[in-house]
PDB file of C-alpha atoms in Angstrom:
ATOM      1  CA  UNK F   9     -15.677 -30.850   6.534  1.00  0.00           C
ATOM      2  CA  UNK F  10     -16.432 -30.321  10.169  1.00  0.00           C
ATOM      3  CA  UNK F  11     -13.214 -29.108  10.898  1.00  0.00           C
ATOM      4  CA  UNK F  12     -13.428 -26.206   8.165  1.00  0.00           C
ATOM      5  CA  UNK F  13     -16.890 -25.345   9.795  1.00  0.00           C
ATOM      6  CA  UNK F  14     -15.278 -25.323  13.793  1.00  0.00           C
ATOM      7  CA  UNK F  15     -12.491 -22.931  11.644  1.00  0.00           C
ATOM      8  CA  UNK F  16     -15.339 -20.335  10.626  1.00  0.00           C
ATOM      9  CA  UNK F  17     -17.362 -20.566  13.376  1.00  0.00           C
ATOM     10  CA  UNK F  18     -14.645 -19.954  15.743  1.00  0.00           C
ATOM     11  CA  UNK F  19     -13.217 -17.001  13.746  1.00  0.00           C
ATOM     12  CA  UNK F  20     -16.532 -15.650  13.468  1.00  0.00           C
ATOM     13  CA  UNK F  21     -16.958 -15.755  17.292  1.00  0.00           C
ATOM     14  CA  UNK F  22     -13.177 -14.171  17.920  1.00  0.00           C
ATOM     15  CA  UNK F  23     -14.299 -11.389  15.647  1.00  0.00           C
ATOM     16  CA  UNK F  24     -17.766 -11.100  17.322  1.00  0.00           C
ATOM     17  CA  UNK F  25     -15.704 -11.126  20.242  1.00  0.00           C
ATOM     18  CA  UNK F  26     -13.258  -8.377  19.690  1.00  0.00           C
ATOM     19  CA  UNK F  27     -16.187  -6.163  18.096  1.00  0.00           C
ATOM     20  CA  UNK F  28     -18.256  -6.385  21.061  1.00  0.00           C
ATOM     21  CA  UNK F  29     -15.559  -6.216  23.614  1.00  0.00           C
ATOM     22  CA  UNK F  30     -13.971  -3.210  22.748  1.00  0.00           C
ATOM     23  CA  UNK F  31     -10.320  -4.848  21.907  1.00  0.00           C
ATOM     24  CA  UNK F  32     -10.261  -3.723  18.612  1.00  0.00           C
ATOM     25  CA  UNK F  33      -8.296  -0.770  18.019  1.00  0.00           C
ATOM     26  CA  UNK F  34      -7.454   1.465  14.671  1.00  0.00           C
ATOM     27  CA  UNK F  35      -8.332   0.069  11.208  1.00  0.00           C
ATOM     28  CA  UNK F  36     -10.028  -2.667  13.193  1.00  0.00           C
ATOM     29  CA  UNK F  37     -12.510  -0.415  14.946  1.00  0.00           C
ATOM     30  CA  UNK F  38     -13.594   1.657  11.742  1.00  0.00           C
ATOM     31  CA  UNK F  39     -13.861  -1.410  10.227  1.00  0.00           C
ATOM     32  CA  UNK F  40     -16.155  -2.901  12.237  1.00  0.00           C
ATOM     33  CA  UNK F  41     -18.203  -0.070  13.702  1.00  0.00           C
ATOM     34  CA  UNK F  42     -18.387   2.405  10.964  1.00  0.00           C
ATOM     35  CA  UNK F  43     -17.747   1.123   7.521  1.00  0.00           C
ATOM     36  CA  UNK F  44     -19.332  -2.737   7.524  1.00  0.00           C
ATOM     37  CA  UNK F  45     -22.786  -0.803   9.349  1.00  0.00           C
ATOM     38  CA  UNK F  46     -22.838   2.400   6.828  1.00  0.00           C
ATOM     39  CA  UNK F  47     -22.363  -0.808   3.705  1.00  0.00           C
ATOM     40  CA  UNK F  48     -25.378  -2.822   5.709  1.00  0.00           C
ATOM     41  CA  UNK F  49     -27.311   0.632   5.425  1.00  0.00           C
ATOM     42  CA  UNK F  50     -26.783   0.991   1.877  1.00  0.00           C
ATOM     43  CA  UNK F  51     -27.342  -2.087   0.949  1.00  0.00           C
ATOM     44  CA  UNK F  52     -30.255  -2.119  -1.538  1.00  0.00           C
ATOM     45  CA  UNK F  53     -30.941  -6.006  -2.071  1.00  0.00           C
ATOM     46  CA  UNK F  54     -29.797  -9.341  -1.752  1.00  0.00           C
ATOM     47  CA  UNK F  55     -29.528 -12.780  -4.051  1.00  0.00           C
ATOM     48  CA  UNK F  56     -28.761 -16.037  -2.338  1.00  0.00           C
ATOM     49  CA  UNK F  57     -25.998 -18.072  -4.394  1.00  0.00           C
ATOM     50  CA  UNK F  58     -25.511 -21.727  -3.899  1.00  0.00           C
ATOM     51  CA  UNK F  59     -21.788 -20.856  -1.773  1.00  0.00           C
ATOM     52  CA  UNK F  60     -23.268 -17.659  -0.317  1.00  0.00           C
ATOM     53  CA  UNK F  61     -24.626 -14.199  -1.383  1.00  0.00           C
ATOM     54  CA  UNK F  62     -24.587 -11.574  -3.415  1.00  0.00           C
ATOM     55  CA  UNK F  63     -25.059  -7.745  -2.217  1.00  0.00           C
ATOM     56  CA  UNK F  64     -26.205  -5.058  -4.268  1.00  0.00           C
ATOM     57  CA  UNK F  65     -25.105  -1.306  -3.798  1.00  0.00           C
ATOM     58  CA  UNK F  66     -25.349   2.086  -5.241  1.00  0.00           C
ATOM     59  CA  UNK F  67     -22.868   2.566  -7.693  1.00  0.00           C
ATOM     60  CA  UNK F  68     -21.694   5.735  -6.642  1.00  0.00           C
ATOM     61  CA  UNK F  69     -17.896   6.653  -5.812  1.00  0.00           C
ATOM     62  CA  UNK F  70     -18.110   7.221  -2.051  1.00  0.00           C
ATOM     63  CA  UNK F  71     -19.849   3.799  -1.910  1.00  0.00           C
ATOM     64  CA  UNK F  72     -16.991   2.237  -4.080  1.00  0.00           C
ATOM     65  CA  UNK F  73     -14.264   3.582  -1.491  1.00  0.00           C
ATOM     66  CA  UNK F  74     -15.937   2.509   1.539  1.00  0.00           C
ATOM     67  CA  UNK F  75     -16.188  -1.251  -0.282  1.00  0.00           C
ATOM     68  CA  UNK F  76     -12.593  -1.241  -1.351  1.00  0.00           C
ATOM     69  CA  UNK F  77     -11.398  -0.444   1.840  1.00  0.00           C
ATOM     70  CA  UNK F  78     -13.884  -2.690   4.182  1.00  0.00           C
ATOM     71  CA  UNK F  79     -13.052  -5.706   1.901  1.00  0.00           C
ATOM     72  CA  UNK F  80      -9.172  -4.903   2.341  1.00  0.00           C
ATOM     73  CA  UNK F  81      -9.702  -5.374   6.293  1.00  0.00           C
ATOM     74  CA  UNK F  82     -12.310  -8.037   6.034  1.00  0.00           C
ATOM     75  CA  UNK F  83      -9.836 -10.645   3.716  1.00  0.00           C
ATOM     76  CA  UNK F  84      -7.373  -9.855   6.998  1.00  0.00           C
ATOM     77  CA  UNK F  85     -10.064 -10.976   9.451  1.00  0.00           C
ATOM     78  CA  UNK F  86     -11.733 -13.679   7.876  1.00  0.00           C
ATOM     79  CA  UNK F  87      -9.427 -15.400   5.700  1.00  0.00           C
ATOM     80  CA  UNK F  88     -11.944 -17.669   4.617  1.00  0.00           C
ATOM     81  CA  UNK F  89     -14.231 -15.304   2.095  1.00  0.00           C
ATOM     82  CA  UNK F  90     -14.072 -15.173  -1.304  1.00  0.00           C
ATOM     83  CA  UNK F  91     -14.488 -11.765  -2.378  1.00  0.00           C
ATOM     84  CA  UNK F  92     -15.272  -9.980  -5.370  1.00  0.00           C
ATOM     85  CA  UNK F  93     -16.627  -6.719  -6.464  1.00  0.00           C
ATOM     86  CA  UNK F  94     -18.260  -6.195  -9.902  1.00  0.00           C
ATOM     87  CA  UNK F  95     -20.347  -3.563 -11.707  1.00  0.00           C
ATOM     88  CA  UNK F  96     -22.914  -4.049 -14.150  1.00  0.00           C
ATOM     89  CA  UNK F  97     -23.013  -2.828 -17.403  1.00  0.00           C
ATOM     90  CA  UNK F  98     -24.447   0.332 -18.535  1.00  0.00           C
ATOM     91  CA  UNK F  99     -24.810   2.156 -15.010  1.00  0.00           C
ATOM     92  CA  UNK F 100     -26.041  -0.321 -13.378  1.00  0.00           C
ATOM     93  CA  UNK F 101     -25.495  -1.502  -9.704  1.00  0.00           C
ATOM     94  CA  UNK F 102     -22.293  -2.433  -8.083  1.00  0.00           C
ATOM     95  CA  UNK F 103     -22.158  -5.648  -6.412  1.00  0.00           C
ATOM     96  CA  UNK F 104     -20.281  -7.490  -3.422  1.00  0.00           C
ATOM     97  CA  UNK F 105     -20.089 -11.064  -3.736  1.00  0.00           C
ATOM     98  CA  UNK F 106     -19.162 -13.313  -0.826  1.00  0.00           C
ATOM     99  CA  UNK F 107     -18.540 -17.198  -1.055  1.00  0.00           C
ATOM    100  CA  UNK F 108     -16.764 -19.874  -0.017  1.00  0.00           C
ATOM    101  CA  UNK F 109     -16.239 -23.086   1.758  1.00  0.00           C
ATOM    102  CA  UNK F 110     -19.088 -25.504   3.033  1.00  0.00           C
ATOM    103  CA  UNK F 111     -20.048 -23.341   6.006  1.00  0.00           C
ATOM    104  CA  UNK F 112     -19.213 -19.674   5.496  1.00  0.00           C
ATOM    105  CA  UNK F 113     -22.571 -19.362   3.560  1.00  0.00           C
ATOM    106  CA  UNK F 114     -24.254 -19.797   7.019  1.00  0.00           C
ATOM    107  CA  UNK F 115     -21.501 -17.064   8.546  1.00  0.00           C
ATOM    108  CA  UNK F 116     -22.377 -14.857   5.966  1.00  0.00           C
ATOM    109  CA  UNK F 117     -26.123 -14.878   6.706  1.00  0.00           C
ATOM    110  CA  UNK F 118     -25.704 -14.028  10.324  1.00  0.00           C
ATOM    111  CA  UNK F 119     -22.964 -11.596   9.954  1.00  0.00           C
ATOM    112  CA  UNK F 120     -24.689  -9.758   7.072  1.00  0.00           C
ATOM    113  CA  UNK F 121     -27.961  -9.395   8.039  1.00  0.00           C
ATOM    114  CA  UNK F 122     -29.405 -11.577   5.178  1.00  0.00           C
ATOM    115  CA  UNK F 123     -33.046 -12.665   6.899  1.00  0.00           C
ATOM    116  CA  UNK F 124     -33.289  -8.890   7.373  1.00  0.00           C
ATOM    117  CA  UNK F 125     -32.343  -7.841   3.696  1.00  0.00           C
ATOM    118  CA  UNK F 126     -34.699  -5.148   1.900  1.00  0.00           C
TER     119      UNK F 126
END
């Protein structure tokens, strides 16, 4: 088990790494500095799961596209997530659900901004 949790952590820190250094380029850069802040922005709450979180979002089109295509990049850069998309019945909220392994639950607190939810 500690080896799967030196695998996250150290693709969590390469990613860190290439966000904050400027290295990433095209798809990469949106990804990172437009579409995963405007989803922490619109996120509108958050429920703990026992392998990681759930994220609830409007369920509105333009918030749908900018899921679809953040998740698309994010499965590319960290291999490790499970993640699904689901909308409630009757209108109701859309939600982004992200578990996994022993370990990735503690990636995806830090990297989401889950102490800081609303």
């Amino acid at each position: 088990m500690g080896n799967v949790r030196s695998f996250i952590a150290n693709r969590a820190r390469d990613a860190f790494r290439l966000q904050r250094t400027g290295v990433v380029t095209g798809g990469k850069k949106r990804h990172f500095e437009e579409l995963g802040p405007a989803l922490l922005q619109l996120k509108k709450s958050t429920r703990e799961l026992p392998d990681g979180y759930e994220f609830e979002l409007p369920a509105d089109n333009r918030t749908y596209q900018l899921l679809t295509e953040w998740a698309f990049q994010e499965r590319l850069c960290c291999p490790f997530l499970d993640i699904g998309l689901r909308f409630d019945r009757e209108s109701g909220p859309l939600w982004l659900r992200l578990t996994g392994r022993p370990g990735t639950k503690q990636f995806i607190k830090e990297e989401f901004e889950v102490a800081n939810s609303r």
